[in-house]
mmCIF file of C-alpha atoms in Angstrom:
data_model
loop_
_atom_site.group_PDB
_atom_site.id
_atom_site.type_symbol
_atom_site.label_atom_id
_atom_site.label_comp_id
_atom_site.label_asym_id
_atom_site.label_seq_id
_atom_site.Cartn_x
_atom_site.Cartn_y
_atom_site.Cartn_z
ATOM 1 C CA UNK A 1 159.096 59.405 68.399
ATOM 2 C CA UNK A 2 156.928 59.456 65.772
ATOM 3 C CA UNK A 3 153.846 56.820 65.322
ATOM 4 C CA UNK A 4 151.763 56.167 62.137
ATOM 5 C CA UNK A 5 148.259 55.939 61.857
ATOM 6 C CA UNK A 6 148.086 52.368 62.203
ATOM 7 C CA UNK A 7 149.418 53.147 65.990
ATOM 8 C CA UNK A 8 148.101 50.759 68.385
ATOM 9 C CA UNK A 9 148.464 50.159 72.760
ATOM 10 C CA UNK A 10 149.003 46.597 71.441
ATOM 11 C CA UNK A 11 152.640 47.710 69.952
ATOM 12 C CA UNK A 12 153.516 49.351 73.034
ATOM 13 C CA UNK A 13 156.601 46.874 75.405
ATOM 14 C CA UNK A 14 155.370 46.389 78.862
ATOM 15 C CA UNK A 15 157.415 48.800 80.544
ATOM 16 C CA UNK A 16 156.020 51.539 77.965
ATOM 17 C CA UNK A 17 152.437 50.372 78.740
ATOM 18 C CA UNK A 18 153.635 50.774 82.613
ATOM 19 C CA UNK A 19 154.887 54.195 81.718
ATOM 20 C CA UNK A 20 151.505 55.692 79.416
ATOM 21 C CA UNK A 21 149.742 54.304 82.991
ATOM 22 C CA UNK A 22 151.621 56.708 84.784
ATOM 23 C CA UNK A 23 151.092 59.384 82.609
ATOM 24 C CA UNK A 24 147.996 58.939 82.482
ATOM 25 C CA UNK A 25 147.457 58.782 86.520
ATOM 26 C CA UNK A 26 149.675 62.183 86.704
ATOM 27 C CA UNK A 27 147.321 64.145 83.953
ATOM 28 C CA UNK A 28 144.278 62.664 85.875
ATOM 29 C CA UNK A 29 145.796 64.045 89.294
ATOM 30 C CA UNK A 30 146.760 67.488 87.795
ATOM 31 C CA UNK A 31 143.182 67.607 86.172
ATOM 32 C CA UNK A 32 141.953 67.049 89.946
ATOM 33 C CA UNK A 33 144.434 69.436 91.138
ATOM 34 C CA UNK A 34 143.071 72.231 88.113
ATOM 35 C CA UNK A 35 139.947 71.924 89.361
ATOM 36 C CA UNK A 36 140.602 72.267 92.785
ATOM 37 C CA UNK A 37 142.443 75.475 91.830
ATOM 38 C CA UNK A 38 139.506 76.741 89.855
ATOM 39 C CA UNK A 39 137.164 76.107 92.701
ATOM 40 C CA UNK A 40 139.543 77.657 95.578
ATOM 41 C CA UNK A 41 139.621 81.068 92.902
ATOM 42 C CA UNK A 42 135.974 80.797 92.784
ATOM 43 C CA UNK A 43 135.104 80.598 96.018
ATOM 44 C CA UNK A 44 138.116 83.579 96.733
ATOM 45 C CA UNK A 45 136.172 85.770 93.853
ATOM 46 C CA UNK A 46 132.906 85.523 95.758
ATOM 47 C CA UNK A 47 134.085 86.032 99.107
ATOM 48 C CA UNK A 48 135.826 89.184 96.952
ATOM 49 C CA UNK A 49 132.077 90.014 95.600
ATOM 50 C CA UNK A 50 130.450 89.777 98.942
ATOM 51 C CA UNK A 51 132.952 91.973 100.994
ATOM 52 C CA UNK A 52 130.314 95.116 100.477
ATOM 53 C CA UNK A 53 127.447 92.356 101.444
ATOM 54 C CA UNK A 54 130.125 91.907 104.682
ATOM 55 C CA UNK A 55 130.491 95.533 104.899
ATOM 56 C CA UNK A 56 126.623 96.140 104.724
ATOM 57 C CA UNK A 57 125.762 93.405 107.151
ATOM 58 C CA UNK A 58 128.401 94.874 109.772
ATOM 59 C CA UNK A 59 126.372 98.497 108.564
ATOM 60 C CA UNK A 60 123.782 97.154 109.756
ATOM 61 C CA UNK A 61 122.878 97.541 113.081
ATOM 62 C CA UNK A 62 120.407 97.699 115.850
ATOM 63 C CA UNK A 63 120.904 101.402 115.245
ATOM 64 C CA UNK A 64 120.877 101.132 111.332
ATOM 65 C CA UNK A 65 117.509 99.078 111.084
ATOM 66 C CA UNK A 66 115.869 101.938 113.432
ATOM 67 C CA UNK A 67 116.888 104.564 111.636
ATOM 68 C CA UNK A 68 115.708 102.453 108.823
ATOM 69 C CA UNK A 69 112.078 101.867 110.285
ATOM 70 C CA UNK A 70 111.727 105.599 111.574
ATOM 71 C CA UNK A 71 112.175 106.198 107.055
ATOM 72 C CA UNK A 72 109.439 103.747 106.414
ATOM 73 C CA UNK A 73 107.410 105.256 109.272
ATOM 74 C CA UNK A 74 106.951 108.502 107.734
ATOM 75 C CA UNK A 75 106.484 107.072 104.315
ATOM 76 C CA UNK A 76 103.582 104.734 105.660
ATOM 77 C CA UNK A 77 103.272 103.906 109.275
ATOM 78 C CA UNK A 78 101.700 100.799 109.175
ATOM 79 C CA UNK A 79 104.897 99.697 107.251
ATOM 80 C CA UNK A 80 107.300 101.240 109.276
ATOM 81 C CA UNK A 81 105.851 99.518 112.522
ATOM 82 C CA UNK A 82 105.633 96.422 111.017
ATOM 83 C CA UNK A 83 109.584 96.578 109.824
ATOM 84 C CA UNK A 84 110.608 97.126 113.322
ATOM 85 C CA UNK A 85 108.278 94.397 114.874
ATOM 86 C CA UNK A 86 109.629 92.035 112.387
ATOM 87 C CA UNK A 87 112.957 92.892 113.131
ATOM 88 C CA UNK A 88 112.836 92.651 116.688
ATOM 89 C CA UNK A 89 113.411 96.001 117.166
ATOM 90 C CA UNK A 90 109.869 97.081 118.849
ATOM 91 C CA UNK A 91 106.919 95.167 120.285
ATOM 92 C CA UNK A 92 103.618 94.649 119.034
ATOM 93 C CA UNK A 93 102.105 96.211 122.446
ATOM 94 C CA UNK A 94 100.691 99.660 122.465
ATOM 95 C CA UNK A 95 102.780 101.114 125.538
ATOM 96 C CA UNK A 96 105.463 100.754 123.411
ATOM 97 C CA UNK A 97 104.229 101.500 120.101
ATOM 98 C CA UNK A 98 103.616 104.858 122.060
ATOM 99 C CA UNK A 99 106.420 104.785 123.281
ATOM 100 C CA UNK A 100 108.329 105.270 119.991
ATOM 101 C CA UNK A 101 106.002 107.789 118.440
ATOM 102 C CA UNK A 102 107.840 110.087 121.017
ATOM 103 C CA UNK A 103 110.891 109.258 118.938
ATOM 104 C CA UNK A 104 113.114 111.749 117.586
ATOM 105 C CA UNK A 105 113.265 111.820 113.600
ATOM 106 C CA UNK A 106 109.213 110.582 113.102
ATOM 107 C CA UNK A 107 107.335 112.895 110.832
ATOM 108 C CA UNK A 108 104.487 114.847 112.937
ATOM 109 C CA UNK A 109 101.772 114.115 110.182
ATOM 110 C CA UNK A 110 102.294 110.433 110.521
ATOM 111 C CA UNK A 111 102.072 110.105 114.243
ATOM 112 C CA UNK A 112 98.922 111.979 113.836
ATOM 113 C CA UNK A 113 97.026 110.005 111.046
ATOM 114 C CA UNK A 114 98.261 106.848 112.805
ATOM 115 C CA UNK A 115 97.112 108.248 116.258
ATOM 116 C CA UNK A 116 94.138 109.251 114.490
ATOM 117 C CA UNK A 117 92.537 105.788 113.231
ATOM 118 C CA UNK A 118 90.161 104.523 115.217
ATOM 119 C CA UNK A 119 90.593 100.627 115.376
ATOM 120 C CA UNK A 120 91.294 98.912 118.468
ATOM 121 C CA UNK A 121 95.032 98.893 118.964
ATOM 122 C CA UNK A 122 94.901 102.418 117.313
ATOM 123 C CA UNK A 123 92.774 103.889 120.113
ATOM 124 C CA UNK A 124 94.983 101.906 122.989
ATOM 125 C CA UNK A 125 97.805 103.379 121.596
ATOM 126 C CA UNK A 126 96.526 106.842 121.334
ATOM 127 C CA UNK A 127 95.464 106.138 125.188
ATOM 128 C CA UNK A 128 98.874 105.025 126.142
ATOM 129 C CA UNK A 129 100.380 108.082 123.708
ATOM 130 C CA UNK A 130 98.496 110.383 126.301
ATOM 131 C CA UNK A 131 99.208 108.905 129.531
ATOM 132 C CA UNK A 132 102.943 109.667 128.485
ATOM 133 C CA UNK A 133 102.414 113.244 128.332
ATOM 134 C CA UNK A 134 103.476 114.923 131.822
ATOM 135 C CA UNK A 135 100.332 117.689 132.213
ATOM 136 C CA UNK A 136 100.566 117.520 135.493
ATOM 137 C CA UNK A 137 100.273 121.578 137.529
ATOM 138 C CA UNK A 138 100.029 123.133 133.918
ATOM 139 C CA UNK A 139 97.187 125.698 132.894
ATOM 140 C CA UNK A 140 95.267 123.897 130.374
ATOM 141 C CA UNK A 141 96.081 126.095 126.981
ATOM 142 C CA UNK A 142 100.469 125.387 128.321
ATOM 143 C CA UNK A 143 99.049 121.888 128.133
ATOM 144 C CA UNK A 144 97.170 121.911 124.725
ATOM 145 C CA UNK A 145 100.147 123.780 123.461
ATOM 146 C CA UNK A 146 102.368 120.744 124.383
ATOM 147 C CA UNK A 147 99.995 117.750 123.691
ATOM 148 C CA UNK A 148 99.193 119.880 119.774
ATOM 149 C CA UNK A 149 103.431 119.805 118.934
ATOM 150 C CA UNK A 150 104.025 116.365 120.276
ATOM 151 C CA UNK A 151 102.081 115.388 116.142
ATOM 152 C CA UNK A 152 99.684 117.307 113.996
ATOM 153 C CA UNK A 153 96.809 117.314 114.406
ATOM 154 C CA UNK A 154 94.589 115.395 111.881
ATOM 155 C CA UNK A 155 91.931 117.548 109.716
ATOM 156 C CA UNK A 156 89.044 114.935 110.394
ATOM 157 C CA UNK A 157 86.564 115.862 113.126
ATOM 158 C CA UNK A 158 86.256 112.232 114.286
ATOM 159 C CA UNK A 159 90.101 112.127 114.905
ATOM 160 C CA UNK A 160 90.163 115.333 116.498
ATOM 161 C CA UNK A 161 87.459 114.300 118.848
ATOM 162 C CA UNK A 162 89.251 111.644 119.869
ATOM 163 C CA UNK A 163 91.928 112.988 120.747
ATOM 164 C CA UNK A 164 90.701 115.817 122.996
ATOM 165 C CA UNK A 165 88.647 112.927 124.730
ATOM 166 C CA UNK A 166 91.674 111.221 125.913
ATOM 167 C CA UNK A 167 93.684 114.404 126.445
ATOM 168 C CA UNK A 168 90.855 115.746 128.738
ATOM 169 C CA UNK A 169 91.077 112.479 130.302
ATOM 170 C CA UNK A 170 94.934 112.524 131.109
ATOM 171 C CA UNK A 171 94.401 116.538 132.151
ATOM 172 C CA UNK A 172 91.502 115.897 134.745
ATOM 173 C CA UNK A 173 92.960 112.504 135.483
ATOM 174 C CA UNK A 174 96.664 114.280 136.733
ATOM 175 C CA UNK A 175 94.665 117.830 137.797
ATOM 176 C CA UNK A 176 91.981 116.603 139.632
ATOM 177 C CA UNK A 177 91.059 120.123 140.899
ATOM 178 C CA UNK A 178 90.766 122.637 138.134
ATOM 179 C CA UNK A 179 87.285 121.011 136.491
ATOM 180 C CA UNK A 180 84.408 119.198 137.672
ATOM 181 C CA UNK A 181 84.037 116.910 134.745
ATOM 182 C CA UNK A 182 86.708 115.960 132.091
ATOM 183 C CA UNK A 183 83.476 116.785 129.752
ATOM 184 C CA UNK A 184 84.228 120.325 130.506
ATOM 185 C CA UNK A 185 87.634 119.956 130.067
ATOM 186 C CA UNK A 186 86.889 117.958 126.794
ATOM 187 C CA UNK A 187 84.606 121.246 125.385
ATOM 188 C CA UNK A 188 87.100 123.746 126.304
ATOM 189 C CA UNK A 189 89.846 122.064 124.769
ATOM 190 C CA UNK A 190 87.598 121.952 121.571
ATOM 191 C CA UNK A 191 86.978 125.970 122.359
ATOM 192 C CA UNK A 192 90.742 127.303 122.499
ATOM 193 C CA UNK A 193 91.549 125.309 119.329
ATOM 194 C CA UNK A 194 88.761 126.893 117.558
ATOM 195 C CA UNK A 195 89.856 130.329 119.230
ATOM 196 C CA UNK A 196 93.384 130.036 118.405
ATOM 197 C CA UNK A 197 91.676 129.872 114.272
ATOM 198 C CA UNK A 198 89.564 132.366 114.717
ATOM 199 C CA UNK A 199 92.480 134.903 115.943
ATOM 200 C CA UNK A 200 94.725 133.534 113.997
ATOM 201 C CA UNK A 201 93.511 132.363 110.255
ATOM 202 C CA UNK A 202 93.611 135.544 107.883
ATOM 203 C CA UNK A 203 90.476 134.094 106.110
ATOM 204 C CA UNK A 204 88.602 134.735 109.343
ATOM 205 C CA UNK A 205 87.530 138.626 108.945
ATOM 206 C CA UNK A 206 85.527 139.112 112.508
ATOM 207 C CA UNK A 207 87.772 138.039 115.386
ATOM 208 C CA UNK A 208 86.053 137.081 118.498
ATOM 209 C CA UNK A 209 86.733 139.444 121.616
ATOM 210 C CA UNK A 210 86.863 138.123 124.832
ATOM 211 C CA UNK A 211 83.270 138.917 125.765
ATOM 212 C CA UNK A 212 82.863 136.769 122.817
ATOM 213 C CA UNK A 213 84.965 133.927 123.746
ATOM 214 C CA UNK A 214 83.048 133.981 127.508
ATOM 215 C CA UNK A 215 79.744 133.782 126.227
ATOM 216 C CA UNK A 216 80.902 131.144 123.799
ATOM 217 C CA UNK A 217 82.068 129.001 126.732
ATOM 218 C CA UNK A 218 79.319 129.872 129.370
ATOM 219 C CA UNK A 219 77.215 126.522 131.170
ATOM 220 C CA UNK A 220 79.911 124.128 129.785
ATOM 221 C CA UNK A 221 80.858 123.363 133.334
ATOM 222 C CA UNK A 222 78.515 120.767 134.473
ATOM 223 C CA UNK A 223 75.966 123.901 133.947
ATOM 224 C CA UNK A 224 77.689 126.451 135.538
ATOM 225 C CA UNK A 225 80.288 129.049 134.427
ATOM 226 C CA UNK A 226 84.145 128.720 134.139
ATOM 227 C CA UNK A 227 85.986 131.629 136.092
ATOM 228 C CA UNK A 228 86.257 134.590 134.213
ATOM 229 C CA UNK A 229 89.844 135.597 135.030
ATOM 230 C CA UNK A 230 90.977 131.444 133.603
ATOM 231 C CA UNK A 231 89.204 132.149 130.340
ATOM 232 C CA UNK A 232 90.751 135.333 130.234
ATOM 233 C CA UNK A 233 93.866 134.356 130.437
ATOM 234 C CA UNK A 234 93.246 131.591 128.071
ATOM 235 C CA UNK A 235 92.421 134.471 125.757
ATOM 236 C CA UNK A 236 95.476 136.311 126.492
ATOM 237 C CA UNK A 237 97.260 133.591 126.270
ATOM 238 C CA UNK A 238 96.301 132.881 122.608
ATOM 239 C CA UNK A 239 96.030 136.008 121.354
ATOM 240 C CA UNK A 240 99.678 136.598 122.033
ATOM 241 C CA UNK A 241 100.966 133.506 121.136
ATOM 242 C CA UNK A 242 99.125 131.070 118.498
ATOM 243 C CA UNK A 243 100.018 127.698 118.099
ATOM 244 C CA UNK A 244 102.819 126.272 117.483
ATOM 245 C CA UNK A 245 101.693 123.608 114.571
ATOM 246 C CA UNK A 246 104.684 121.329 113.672
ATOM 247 C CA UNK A 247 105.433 121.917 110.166
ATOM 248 C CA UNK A 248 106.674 118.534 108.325
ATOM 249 C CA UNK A 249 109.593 119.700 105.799
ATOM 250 C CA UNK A 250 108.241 119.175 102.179
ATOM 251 C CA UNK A 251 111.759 118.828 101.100
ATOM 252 C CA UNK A 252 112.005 115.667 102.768
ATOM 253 C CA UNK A 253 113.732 113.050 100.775
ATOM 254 C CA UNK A 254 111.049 110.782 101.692
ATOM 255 C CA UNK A 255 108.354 112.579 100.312
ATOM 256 C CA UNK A 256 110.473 112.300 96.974
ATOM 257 C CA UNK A 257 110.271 108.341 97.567
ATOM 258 C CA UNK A 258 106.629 108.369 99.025
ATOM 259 C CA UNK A 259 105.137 104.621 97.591
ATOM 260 C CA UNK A 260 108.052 104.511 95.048
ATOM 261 C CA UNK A 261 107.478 101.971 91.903
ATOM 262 C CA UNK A 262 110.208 99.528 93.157
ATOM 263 C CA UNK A 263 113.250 99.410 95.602
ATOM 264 C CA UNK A 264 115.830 96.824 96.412
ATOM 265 C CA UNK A 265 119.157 95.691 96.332
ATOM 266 C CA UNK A 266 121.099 95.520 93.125
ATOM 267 C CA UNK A 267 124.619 95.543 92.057
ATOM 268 C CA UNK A 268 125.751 98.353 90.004
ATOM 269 C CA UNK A 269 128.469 98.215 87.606
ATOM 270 C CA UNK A 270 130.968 101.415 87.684
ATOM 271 C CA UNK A 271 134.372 103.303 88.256
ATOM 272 C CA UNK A 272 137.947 103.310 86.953
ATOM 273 C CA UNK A 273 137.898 99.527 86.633
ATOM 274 C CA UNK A 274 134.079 98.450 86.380
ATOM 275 C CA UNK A 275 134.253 96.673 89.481
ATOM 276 C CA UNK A 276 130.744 95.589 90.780
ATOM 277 C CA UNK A 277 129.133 97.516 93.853
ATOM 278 C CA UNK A 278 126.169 96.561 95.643
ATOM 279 C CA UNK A 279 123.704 99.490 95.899
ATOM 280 C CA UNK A 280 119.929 100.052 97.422
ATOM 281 C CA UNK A 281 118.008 101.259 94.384
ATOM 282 C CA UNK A 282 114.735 103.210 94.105
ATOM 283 C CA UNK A 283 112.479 103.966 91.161
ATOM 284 C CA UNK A 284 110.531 106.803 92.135
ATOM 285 C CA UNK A 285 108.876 109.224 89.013
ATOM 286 C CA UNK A 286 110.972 108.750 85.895
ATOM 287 C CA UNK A 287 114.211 108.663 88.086
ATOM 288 C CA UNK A 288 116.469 105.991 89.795
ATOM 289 C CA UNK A 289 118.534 106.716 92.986
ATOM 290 C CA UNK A 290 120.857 104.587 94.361
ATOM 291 C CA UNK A 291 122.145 105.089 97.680
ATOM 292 C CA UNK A 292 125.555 103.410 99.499
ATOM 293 C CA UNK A 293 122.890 102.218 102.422
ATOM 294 C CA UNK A 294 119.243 102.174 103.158
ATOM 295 C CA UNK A 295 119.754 104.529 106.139
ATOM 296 C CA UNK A 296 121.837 106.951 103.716
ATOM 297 C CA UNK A 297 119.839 110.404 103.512
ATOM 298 C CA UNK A 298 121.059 111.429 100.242
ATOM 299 C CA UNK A 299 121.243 109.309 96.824
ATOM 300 C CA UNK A 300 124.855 108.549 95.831
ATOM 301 C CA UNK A 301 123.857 108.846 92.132
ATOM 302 C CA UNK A 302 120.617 110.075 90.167
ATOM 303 C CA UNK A 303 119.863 108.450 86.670
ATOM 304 C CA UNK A 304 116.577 110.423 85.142
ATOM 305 C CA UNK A 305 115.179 107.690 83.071
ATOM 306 C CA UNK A 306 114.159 110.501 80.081
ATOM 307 C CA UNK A 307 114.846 108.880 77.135
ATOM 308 C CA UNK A 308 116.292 105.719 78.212
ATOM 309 C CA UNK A 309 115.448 102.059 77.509
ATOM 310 C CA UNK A 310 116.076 99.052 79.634
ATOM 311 C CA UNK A 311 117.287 95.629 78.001
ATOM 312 C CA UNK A 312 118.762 92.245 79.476
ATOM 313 C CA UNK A 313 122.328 91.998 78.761
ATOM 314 C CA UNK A 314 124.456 89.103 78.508
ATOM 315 C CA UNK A 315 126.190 88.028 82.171
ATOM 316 C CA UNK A 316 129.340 88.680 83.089
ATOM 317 C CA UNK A 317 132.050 86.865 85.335
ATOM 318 C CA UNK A 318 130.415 85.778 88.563
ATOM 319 C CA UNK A 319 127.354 87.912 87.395
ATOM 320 C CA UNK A 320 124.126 86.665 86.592
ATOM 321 C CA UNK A 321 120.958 88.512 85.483
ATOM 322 C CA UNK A 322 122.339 91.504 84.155
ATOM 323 C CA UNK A 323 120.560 93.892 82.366
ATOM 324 C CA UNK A 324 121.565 97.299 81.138
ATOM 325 C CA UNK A 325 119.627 101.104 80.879
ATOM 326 C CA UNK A 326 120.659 102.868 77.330
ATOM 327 C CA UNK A 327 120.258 105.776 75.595
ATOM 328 C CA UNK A 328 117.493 105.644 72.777
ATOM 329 C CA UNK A 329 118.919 108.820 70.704
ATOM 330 C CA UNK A 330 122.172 109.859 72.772
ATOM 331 C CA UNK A 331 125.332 108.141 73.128
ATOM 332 C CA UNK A 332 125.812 109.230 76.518
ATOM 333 C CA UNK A 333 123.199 109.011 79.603
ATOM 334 C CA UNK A 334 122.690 111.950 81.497
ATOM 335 C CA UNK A 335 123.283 111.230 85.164
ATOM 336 C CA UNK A 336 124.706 112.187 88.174
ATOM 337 C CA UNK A 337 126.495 110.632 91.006
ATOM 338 C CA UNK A 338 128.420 112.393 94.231
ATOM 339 C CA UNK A 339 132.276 111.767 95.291
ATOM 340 C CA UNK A 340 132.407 109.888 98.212
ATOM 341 C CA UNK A 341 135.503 111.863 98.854
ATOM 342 C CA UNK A 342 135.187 115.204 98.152
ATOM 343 C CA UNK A 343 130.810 115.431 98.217
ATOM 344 C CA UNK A 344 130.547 117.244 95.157
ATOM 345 C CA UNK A 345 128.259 116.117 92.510
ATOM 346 C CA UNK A 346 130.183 114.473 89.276
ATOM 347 C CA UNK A 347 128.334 114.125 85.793
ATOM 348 C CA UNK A 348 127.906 110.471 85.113
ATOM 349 C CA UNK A 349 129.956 109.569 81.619
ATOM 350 C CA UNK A 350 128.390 106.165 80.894
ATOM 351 C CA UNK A 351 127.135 105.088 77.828
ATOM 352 C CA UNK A 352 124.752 102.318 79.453
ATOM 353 C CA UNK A 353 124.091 101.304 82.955
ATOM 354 C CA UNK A 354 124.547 97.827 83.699
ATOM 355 C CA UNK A 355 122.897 95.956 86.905
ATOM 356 C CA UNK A 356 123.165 92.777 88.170
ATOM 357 C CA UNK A 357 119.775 91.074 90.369
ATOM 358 C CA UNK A 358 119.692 88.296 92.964
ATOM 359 C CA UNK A 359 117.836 86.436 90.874
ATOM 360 C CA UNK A 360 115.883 86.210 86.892
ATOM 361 C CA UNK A 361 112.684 86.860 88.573
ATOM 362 C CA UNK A 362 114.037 89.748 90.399
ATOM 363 C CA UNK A 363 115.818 91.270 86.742
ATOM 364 C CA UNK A 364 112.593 90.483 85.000
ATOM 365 C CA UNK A 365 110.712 92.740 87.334
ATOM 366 C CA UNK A 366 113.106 95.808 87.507
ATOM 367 C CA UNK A 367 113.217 95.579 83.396
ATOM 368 C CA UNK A 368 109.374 95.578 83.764
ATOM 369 C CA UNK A 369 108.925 98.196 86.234
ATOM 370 C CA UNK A 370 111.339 100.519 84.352
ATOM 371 C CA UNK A 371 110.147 100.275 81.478
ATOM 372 C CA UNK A 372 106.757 100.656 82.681
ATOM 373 C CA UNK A 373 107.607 104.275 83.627
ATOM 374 C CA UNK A 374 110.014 104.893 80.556
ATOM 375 C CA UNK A 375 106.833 103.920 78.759
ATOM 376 C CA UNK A 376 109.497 101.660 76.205
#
């Protein structure tokens, strides 16, 4: 039916005014019904988005967060303590601080400089880290040998002091016999380290003989002389064998990310169908590494930031504070990512980068950072 301009509700019969009531009930119920539609698909596409949040969560472990706190350990262990107490994972006593410097996976260099600083809980902890070691019916240079690869051994003085104090303290305390004082345990602990340099360091031209190394270490017990035939043998002992000195390796990934410019979670645009995958991300030099996990060992992908920009980009669908890396001069970015599949190491193909942040504060700071070290 067709109506005029001049159209008004005041034309319509009663039973038509009955029926444009129902009509207008049923388009107010399926506008309800629309919505409630659009909401259940919403709430479907996030529960979609968060299945690698799921997957990460259920990644994440007791296990996971140690391995995790053991990484920022040997970046900085005052950090990598503090993780772990935070996350319920170790307590704030020094027993068992101590405890888990004896853990497998710590760098040697950081259980030493943390062993080595000398306030309060520092020292009980070195105290307790001692009273683990088992010294108990070995010669005293078997004993240095094992206390010296348990960390390494600071270059300071001070710390070094320190440490033979309490390790002459644990070797008198569990060999009651072999000394009269731990102060003469304490000297000739100082003594074979500096003998084991001596015989040892090519930049030292005149090694010390063994009627050297006597007379070096004559009176130092409580005034009288140490048996020849035990500093002989301590001699011997040395001379044949130096010190074993744990040796950090310097290809350590987590040298590369040593006090990195910024970390954290972001989601990463990519693949066949530019789905959205959540990624731990690490600016470290004029490079970004992304990893699958924060206990991964190896990067997934490596974008060298070399002639790249950063810019905020406009969102996409249930994506909010995007912003994108691009090439200044090239079309495509030089990257590289590996195949989760088959391990080997893909060039990337993308012509921009595009991230997604928690939040605009969070996107603001990643553009800044970046483009603090792109110098853009």
């Amino acid at each position: 039916m067709k109506m005029d301009a001049g159209f008004s509700l005041n034309d319509l019969t009663h039973d038509e005014c009955h029926l444009l009531e129902k009509i207008q009930r049923r388009k107010e119920k399926l506008i309800d019904e629309i919505r409630m539609l659009q909401m259940e698909i919403s709430g479907i596409s996030e529960e979609m988005d968060s299945m690698d949040v799921d997957d990460e969560s259920r990644e994440n472990t007791r296990e996971k967060k140690l391995i995790m706190g053991k990484k920022k350990f040997n970046m900085s262990p005052h950090k990598g303590i503090d993780y772990l107490v935070e996350e319920g994972l170790l307590e704030k006593k020094h027993e068992e601080v101590a405890k888990f410097l004896y853990s497998d996976g710590l760098n040697k260099t950081a259980i030493g400089d943390y062993l080595g600083e000398k306030e309060p809980f520092h020292l009980e902890v070195l105290h307790a880290f001692v009273c683990l070691q088992e010294l108990q019916g070995m010669l005293i240079v078997s004993a240095l040998r094992q206390f010296l690869w348990s960390f390494r051994l600071p270059g300071e003085a001070q710390k070094i002091d320190r440490m033979m104090e309490k390790f002459a303290e644990r070797y008198c305390e569990l060999n009651p016999d072999i000394f009269t004082t731990t102060d003469t345990c304490y000297v000739l602990a100082f003594s074979i380290i500096m003998l084991n340099t001596s015989l040892h360091n090519p930049s030292v031209k005149n090694k010390p003989d063994i009627e050297q190394f006597v007379s070096m270490n004559r009176g130092i017990n409580d005034g009288g002389d140490l048996p020849r035939d035990l500093l002989e043998s301590i001699y011997d002992s040395i001379k044949k064998e130096p010190f074993k000195i744990p040796e950090d390796d310097g290809n350590d990934l987590n040298n590369t990310f040593f006090n990195p410019d910024k970390e954290g979670w972001l989601w990463k645009q990519g693949g066949r169908y530019r789905s959205w995958k959540r990624r731990w991300f690490i600016l470290s030099g004029k490079c970004l590494y992304y990893f699958e996990y924060t206990t991964d060992k190896e990067p997934r992908g490596i974008i060298p930031l070399e002639s790249l920009s950063v810019r905020e980009c406009a969102e996409e669908q249930s994506r909010q504070f995007c912003f994108e890396l691009f090439g200044i001069n090239a079309e495509v970015i030089k990257a590289c990512k590996t195949d989760k599949k088959t391990g080997k190491v893909m060039e990337g193909r993308h012509s921009v980068y595009k991230m997604s942040a928690a939040t605009g504060e969070d996107m603001a700071d990643w553009i800044k950072s970046i483009k603090r070290v792109t110098g853009t």
